[in-house]
PDB file of C-alpha atoms and ligand atoms in Angstrom:
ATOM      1  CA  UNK A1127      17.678  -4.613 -12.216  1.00 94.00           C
ATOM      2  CA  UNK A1128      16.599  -1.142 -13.337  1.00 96.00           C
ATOM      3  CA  UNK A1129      18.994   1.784 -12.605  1.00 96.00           C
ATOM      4  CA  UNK A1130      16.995   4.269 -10.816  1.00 97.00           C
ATOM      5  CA  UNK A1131      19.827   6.801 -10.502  1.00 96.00           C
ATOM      6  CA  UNK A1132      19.612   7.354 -14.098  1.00 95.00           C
ATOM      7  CA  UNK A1133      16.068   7.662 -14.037  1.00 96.00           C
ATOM      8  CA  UNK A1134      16.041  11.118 -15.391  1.00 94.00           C
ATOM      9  CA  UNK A1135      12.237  11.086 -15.962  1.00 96.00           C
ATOM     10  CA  UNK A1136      11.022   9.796 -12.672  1.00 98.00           C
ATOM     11  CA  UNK A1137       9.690   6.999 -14.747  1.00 96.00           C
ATOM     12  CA  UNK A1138       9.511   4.526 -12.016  1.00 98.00           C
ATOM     13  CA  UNK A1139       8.901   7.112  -9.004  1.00 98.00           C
ATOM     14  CA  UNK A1140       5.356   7.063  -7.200  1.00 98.00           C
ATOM     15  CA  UNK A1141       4.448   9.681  -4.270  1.00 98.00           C
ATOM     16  CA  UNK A1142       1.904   7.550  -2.273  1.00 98.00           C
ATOM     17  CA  UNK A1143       0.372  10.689  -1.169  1.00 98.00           C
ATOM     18  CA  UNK A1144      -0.319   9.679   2.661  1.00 98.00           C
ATOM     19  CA  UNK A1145       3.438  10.937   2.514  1.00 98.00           C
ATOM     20  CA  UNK A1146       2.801  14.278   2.385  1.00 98.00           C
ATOM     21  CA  UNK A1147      -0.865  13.913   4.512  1.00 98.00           C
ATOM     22  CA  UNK A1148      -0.441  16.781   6.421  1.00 98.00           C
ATOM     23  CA  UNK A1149       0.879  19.130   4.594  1.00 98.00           C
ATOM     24  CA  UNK A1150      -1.945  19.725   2.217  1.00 98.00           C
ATOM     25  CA  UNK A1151      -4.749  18.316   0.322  1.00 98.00           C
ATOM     26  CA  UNK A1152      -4.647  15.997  -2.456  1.00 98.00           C
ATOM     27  CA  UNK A1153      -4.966  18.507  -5.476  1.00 98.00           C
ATOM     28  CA  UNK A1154      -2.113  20.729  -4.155  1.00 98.00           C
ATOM     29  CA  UNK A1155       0.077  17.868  -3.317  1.00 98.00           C
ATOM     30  CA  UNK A1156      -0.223  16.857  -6.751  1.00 98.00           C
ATOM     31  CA  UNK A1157       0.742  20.616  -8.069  1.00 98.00           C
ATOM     32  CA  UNK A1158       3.198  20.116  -5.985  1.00 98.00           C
ATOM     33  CA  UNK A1159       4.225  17.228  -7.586  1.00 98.00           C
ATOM     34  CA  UNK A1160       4.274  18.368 -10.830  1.00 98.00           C
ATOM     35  CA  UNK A1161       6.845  21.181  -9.926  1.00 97.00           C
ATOM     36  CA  UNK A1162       9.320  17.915  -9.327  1.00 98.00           C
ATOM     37  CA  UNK A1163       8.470  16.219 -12.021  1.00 98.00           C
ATOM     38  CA  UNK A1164       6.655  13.246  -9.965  1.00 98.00           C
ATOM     39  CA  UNK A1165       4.013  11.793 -12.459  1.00 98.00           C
ATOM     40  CA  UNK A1166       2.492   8.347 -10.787  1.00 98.00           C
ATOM     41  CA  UNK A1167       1.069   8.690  -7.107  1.00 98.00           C
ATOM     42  CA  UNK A1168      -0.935   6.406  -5.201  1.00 98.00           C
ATOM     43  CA  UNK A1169      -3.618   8.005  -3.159  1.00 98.00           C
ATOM     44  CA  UNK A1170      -5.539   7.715  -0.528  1.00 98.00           C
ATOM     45  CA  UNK A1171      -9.276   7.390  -0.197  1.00 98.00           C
ATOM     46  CA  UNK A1172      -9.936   9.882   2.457  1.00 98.00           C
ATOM     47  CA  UNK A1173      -8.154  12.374   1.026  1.00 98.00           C
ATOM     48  CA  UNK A1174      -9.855  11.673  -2.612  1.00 98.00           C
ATOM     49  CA  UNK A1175     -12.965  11.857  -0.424  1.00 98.00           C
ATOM     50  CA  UNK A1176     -11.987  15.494   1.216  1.00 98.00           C
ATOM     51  CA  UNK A1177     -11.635  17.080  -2.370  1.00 98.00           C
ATOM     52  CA  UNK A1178     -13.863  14.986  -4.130  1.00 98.00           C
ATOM     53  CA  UNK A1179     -13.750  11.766  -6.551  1.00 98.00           C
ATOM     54  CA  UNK A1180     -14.631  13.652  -9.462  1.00 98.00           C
ATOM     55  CA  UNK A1181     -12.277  16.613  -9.387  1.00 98.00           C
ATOM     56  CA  UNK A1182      -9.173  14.163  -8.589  1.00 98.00           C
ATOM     57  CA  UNK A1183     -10.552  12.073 -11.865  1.00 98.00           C
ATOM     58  CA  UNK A1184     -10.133  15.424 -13.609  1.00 98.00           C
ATOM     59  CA  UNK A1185      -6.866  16.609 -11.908  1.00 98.00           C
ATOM     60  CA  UNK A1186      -5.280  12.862 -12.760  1.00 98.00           C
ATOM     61  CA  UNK A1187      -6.636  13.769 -16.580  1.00 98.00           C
ATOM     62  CA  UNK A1188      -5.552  16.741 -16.930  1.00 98.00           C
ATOM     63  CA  UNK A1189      -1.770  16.727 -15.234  1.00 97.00           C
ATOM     64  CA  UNK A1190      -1.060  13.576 -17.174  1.00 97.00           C
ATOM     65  CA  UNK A1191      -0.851  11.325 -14.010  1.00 98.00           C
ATOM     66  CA  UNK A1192      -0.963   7.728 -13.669  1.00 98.00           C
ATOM     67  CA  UNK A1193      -1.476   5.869 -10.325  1.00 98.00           C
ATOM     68  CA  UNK A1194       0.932   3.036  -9.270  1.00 98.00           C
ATOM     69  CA  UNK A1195      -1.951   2.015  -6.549  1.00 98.00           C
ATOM     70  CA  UNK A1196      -4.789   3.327  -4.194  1.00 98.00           C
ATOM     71  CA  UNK A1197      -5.232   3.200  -0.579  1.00 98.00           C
ATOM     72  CA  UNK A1198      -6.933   1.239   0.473  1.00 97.00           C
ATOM     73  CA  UNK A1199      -9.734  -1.214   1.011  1.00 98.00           C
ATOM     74  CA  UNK A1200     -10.033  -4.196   3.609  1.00 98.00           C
ATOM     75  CA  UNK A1201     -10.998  -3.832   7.295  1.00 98.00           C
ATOM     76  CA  UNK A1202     -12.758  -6.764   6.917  1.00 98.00           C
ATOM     77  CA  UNK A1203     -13.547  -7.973  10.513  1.00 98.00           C
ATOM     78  CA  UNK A1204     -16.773  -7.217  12.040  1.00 98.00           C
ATOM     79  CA  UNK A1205     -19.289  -8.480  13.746  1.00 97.00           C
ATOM     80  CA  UNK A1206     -22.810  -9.363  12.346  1.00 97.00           C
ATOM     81  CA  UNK A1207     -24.194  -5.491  12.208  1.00 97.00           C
ATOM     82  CA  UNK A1208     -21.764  -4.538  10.659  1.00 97.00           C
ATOM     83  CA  UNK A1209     -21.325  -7.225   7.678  1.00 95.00           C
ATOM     84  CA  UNK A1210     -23.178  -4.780   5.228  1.00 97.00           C
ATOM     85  CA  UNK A1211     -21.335  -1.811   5.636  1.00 97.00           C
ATOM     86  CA  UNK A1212     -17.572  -4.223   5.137  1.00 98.00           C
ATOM     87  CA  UNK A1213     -18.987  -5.347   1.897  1.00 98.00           C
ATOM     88  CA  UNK A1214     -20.437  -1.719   0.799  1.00 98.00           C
ATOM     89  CA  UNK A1215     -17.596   0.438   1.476  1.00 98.00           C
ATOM     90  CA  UNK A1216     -15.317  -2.322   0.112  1.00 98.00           C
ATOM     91  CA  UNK A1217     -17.036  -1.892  -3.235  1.00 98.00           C
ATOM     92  CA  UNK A1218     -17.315   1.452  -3.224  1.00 98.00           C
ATOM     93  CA  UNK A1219     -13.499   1.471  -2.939  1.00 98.00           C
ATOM     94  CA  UNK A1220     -13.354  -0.701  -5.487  1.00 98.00           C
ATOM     95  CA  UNK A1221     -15.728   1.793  -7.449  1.00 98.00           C
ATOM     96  CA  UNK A1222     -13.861   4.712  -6.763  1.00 98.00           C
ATOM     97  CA  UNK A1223     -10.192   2.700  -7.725  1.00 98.00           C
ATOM     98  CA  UNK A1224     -11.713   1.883 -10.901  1.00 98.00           C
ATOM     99  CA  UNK A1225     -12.882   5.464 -12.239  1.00 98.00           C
ATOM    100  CA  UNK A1226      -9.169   6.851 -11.013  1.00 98.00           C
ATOM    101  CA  UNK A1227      -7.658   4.270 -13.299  1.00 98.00           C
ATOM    102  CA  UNK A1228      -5.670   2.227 -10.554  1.00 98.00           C
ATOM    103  CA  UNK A1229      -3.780  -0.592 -11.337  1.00 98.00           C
ATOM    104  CA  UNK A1230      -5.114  -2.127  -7.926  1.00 98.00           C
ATOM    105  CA  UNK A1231      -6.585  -1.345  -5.144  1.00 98.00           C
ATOM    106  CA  UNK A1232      -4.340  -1.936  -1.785  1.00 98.00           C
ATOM    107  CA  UNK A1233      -6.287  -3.886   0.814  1.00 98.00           C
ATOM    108  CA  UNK A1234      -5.484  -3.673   4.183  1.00 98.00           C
ATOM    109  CA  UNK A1235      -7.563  -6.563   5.781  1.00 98.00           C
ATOM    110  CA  UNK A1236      -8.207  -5.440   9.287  1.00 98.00           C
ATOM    111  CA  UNK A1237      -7.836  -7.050  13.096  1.00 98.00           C
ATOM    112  CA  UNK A1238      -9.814  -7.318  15.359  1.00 98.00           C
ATOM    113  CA  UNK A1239     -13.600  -6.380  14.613  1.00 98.00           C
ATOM    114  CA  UNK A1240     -13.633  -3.326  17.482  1.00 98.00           C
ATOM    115  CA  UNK A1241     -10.715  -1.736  15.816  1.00 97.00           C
ATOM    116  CA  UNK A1242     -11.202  -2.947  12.276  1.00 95.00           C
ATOM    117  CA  UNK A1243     -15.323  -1.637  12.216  1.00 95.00           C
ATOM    118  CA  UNK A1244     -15.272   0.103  15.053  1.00 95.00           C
ATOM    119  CA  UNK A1245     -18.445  -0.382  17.185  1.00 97.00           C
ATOM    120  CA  UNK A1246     -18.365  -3.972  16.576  1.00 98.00           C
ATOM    121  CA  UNK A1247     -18.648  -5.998  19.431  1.00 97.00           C
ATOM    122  CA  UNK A1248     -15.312  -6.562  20.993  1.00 98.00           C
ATOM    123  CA  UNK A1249     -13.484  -9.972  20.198  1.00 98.00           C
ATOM    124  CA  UNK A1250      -9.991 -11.297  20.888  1.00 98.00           C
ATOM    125  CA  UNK A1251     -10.701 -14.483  18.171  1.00 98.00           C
ATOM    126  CA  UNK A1252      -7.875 -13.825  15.787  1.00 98.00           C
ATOM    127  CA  UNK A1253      -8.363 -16.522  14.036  1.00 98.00           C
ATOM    128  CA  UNK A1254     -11.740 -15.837  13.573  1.00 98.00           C
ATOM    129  CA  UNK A1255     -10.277 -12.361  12.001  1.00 98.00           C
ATOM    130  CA  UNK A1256      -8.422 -14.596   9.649  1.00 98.00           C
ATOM    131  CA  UNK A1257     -11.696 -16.738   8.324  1.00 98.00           C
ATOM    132  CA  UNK A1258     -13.527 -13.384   7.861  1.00 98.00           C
ATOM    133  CA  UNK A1259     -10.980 -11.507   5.680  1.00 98.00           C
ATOM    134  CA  UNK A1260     -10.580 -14.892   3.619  1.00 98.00           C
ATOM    135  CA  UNK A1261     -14.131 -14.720   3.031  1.00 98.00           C
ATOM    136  CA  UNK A1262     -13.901 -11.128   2.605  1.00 98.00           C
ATOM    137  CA  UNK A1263     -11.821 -11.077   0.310  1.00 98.00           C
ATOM    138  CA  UNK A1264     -13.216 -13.905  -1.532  1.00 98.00           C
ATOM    139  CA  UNK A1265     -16.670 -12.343  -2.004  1.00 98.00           C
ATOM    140  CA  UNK A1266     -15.048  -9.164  -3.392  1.00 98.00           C
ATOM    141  CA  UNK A1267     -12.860 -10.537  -5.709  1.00 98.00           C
ATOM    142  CA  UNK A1268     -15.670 -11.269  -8.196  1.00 97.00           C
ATOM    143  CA  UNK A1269     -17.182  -7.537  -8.007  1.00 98.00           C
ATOM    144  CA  UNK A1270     -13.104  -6.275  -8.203  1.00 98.00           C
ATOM    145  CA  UNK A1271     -12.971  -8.366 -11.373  1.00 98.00           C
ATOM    146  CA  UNK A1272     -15.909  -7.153 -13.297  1.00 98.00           C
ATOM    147  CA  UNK A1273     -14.320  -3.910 -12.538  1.00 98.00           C
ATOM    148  CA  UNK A1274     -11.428  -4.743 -13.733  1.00 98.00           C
ATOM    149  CA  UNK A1275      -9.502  -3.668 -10.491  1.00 98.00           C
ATOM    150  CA  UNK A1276      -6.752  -6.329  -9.034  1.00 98.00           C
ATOM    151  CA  UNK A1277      -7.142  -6.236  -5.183  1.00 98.00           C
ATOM    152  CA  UNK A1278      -3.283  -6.134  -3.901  1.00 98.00           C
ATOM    153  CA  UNK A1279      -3.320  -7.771  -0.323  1.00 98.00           C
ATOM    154  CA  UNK A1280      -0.354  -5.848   1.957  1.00 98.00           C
ATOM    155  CA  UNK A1281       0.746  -8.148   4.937  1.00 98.00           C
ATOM    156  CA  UNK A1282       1.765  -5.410   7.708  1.00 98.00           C
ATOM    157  CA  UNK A1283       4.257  -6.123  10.108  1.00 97.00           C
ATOM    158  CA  UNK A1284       2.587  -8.096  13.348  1.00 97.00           C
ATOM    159  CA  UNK A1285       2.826  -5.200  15.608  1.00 96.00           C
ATOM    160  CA  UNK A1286       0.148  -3.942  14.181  1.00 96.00           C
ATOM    161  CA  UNK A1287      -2.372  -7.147  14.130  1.00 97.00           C
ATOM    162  CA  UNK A1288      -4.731  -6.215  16.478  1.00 97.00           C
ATOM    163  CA  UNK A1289      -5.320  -2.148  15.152  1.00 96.00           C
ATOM    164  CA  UNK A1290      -5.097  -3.258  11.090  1.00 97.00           C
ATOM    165  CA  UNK A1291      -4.134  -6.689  10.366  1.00 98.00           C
ATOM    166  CA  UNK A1292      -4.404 -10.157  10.620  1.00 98.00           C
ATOM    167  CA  UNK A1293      -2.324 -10.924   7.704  1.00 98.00           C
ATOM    168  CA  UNK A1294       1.276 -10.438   8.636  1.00 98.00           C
ATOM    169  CA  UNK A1295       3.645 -12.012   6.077  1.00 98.00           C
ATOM    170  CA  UNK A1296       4.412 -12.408   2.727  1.00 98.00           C
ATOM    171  CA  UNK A1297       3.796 -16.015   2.951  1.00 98.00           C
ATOM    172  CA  UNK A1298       0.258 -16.146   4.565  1.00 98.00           C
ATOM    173  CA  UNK A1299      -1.051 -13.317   1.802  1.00 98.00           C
ATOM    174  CA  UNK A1300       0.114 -15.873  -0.756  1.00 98.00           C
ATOM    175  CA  UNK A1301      -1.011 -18.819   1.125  1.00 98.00           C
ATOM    176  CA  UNK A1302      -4.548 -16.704   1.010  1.00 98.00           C
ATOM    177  CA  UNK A1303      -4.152 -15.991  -2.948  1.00 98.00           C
ATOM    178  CA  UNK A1304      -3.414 -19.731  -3.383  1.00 98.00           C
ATOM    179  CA  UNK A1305      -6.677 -20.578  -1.814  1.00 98.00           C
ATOM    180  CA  UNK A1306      -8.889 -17.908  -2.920  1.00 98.00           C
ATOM    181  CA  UNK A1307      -7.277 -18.314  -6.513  1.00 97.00           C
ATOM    182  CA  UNK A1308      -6.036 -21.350  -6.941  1.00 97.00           C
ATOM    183  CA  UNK A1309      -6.035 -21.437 -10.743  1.00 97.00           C
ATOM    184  CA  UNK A1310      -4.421 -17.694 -10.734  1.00 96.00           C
ATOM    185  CA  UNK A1311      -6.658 -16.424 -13.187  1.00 95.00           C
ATOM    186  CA  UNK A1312      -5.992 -12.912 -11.905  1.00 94.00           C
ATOM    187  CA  UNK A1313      -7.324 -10.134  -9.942  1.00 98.00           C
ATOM    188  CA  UNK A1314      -5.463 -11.087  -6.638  1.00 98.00           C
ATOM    189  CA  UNK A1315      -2.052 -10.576  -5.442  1.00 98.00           C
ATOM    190  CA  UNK A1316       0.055  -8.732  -3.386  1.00 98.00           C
ATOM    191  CA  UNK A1317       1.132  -4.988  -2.429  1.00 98.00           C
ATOM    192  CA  UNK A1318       4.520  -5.455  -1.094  1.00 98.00           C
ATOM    193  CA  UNK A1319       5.665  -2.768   1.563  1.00 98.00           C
ATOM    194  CA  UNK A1320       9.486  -2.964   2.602  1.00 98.00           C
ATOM    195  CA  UNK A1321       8.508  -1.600   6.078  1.00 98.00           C
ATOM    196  CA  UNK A1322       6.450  -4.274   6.945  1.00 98.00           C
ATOM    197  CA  UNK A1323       8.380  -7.419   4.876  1.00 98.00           C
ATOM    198  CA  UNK A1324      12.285  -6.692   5.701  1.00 98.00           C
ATOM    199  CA  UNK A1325      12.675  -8.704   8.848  1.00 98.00           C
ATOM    200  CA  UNK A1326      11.008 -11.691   7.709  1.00 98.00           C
ATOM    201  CA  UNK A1327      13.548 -14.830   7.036  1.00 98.00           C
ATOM    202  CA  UNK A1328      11.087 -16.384   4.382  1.00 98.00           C
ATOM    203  CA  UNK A1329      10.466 -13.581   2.379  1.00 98.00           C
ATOM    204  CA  UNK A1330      13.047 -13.834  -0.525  1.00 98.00           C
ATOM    205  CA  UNK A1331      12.047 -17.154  -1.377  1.00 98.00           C
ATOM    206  CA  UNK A1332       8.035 -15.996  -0.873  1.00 98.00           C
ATOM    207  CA  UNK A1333       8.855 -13.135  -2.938  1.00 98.00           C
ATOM    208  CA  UNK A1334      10.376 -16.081  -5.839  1.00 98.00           C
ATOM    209  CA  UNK A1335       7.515 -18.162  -5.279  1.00 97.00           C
ATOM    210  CA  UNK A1336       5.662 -15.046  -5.980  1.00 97.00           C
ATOM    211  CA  UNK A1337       5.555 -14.878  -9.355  1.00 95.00           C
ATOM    212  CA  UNK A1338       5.058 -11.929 -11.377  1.00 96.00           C
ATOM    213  CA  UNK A1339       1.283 -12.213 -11.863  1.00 97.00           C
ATOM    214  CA  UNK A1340       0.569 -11.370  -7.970  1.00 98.00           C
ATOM    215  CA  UNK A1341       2.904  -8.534  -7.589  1.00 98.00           C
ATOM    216  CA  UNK A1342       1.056  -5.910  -7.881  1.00 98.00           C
ATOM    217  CA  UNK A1343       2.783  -3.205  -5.935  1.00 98.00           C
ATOM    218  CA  UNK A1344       6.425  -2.215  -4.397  1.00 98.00           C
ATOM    219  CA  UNK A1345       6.241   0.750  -1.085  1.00 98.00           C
ATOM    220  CA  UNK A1346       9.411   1.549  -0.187  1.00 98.00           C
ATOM    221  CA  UNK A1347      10.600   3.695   3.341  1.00 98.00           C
ATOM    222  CA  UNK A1348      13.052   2.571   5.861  1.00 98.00           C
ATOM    223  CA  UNK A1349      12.649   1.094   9.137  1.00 98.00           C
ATOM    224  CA  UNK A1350      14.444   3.418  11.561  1.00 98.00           C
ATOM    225  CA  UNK A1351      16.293   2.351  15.418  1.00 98.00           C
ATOM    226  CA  UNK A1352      14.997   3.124  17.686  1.00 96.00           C
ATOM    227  CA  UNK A1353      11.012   3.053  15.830  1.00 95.00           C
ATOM    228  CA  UNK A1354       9.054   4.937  18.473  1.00 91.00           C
ATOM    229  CA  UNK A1355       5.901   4.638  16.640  1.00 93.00           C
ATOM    230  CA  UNK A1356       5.122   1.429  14.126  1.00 90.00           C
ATOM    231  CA  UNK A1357       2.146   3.950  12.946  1.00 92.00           C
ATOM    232  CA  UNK A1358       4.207   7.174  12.253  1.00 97.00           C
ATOM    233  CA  UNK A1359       7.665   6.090  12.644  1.00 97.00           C
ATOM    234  CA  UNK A1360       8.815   5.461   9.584  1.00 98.00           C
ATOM    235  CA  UNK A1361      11.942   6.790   8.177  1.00 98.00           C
ATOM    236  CA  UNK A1362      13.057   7.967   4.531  1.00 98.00           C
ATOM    237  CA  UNK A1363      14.739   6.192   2.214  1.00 98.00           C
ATOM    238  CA  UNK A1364      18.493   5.681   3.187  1.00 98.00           C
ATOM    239  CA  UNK A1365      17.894   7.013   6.725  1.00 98.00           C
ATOM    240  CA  UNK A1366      17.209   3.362   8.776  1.00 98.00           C
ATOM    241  CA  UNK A1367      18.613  -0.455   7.959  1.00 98.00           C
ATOM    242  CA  UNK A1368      15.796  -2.041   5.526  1.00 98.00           C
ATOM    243  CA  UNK A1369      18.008  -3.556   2.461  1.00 98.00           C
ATOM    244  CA  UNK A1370      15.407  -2.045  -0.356  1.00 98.00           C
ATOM    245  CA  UNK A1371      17.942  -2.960  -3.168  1.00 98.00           C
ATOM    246  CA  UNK A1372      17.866  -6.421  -2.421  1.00 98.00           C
ATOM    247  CA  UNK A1373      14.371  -6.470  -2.063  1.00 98.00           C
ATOM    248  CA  UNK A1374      13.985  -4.525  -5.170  1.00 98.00           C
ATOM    249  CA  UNK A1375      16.372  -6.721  -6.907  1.00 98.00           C
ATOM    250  CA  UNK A1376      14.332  -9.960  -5.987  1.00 98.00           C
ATOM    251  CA  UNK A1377      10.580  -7.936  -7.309  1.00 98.00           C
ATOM    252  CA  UNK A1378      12.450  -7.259 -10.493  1.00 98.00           C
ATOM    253  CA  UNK A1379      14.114 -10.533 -11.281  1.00 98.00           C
ATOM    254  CA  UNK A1380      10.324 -11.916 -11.144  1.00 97.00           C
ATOM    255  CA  UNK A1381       9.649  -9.347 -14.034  1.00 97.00           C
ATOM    256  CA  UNK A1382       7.514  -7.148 -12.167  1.00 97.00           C
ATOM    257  CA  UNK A1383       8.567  -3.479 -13.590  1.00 95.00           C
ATOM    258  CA  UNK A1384       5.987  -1.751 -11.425  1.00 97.00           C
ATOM    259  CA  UNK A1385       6.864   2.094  -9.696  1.00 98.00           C
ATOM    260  CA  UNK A1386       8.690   1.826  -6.598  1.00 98.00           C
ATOM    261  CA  UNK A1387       5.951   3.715  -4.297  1.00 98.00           C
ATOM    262  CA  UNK A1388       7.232   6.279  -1.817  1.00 98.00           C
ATOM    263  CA  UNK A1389       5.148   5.569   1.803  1.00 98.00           C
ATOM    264  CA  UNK A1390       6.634   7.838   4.691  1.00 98.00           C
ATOM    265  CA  UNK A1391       4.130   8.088   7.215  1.00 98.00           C
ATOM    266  CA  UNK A1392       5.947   9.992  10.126  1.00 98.00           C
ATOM    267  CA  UNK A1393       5.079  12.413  12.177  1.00 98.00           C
ATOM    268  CA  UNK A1394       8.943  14.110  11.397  1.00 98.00           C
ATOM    269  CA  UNK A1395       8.592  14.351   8.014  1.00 98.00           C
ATOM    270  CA  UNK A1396       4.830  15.272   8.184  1.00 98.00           C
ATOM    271  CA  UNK A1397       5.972  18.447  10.005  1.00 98.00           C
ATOM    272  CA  UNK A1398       8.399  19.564   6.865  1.00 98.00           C
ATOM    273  CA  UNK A1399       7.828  21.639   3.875  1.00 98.00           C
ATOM    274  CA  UNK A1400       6.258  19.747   1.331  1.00 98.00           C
ATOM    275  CA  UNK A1401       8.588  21.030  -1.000  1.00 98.00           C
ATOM    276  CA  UNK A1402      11.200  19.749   1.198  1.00 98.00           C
ATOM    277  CA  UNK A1403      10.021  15.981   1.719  1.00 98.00           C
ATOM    278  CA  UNK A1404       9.636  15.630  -2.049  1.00 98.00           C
ATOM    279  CA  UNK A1405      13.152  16.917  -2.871  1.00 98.00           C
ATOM    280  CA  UNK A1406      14.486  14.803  -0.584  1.00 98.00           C
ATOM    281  CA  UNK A1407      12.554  11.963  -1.742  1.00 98.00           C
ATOM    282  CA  UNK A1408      13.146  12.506  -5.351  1.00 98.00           C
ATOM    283  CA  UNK A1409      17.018  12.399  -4.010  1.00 98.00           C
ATOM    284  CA  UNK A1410      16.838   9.172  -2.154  1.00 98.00           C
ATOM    285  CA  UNK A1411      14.903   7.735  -4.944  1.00 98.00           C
ATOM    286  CA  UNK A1412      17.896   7.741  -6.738  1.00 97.00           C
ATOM    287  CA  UNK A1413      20.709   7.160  -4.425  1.00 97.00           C
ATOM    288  CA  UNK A1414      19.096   5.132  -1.550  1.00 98.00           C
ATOM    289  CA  UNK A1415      16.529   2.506  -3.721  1.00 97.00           C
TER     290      UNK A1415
HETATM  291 ZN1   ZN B1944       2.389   0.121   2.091  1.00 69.36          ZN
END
């Protein structure tokens, strides 16, 4: 297991930049990075989108930065108007992943269609959310591949199944790689988020029966008690009760050697310096992961 407090370098250190959200926009929180030595970041697509593709292509160029992920693709649930735009945007994602140099592209997959596309015709049919982000996810596999972009499926914890999805643990998301992939030739596997994993009994023997080739990506945060907010709640590093060594331990042993990816969304630390909540971060990094 690496030893991050002797990561002088921030080697292994990515700012997903939905951390810092609200502080400022994507090519300042990246200066901003810089000044702490933070080098990988995973970003997000509206926030590529409100400075540009092509002037985050250059910033990532020029500052020397790498991406451990970006965020996101998915919302695959919708109803039949709305089948064109799902695919579209997905590729354009895809697209967009590809000419920042990601590593993979983070797919959310979406609940139910009025809150996944929304102006869909309302539907409680879960498992009809399930068959569409299989197929979903099966159609864009082959454009992600000739674009040389792995699609990293995140199971989110089940509170949030309705709002953004229908794929809730570790083991489904590799029961859906198994079946969408069954020969593992690549392109598919999994973006694994502490916050949404930590409470699941199956998840360190998923995580073995993982194998290296479909993990993709590691987000770490804490899980703070009371959560008032599943959206916005999360805590830092250190601050709640998620075990992230042990879960970090079990990622490693598999071989993957991947950035451990900073994800805060909270409204509390959204509402601090940004020169603050990457100090601290950088800190807990070290001590906490
Ligand atoms: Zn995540």
């Amino acid at each position: 297991m690496r030893d991050l407090s002797a990561d002088t370098d921030l080697r292994y250190l990515s700012l997903n930049t939905g951390t810092v959200r609200a502080q400022d926009d994507l090519l300042s929180i990246m200066e901003a990075a810089q000044r702490h030595g933070i080098s990988v970041i995973s970003p997000w697509r509206d926030q590529v989108a409100a400075v540009g593709l092509d002037r985050v292509v250059a910033a990532v160029r020029d500052g020397g930065f790498s991406l451990s992920g970006y965020c996101r693709g998915g919302l695959f649930p919708a109803d039949a108007a709305h089948r064109d735009e799902v695919r579209d945007d997905n590729r354009r994602a895809v697209d967009e992943a590809a000419a920042l140099g990601a590593p993979c592209l983070v797919m959310v997959v979406g609940g139910l269609p009025q809150f996944s596309r929304p102006g869909s015709t309302p539907s409680t049919d879960i498992a009809l959310s399930r068959a569409q982000v299989a197929d979903g996810i099966a159609e864009l596999l082959d454009y992600a591949r000739a674009a040389n972009v792995p699609l990293a499926l995140e199971p989110l914890h089940p509170m949030m199944a309705p709002e953004r999805s229908c794929l809730c643990t570790l083991r489904q998301a590799l029961d859906l790689c198994d079946a969408i992939d069954p020969e593992r030739s690549g392109g598919l596997g999994i973006a694994l988020d502490v916050y949404h994993v930590w409470w699941d009994f199956e998840v360190m023997p998923q995580i073995e029966r993982m194998g290296a080739d479909r993990m993709l990506a590691f987000h770490v945060c804490d899980w703070l008690v009371p959560t008032t907010s599943v959206l916005s709640g999360r805590g830092m590093m250190g601050d709640g009760i998620i075990e992230i060594r042990k879960l970090r331990a079990a990622v490693e042993a598999l071989g993957f050697d991947g950035a451990c990816e900073v994800e805060v969304l909270s409204d509390d630390w959204w509402a601090r310096p940004l020169d603050e909540v990457l100090s601290v971060m950088v800190e807990r990094y070290r001590t906490a992961c």
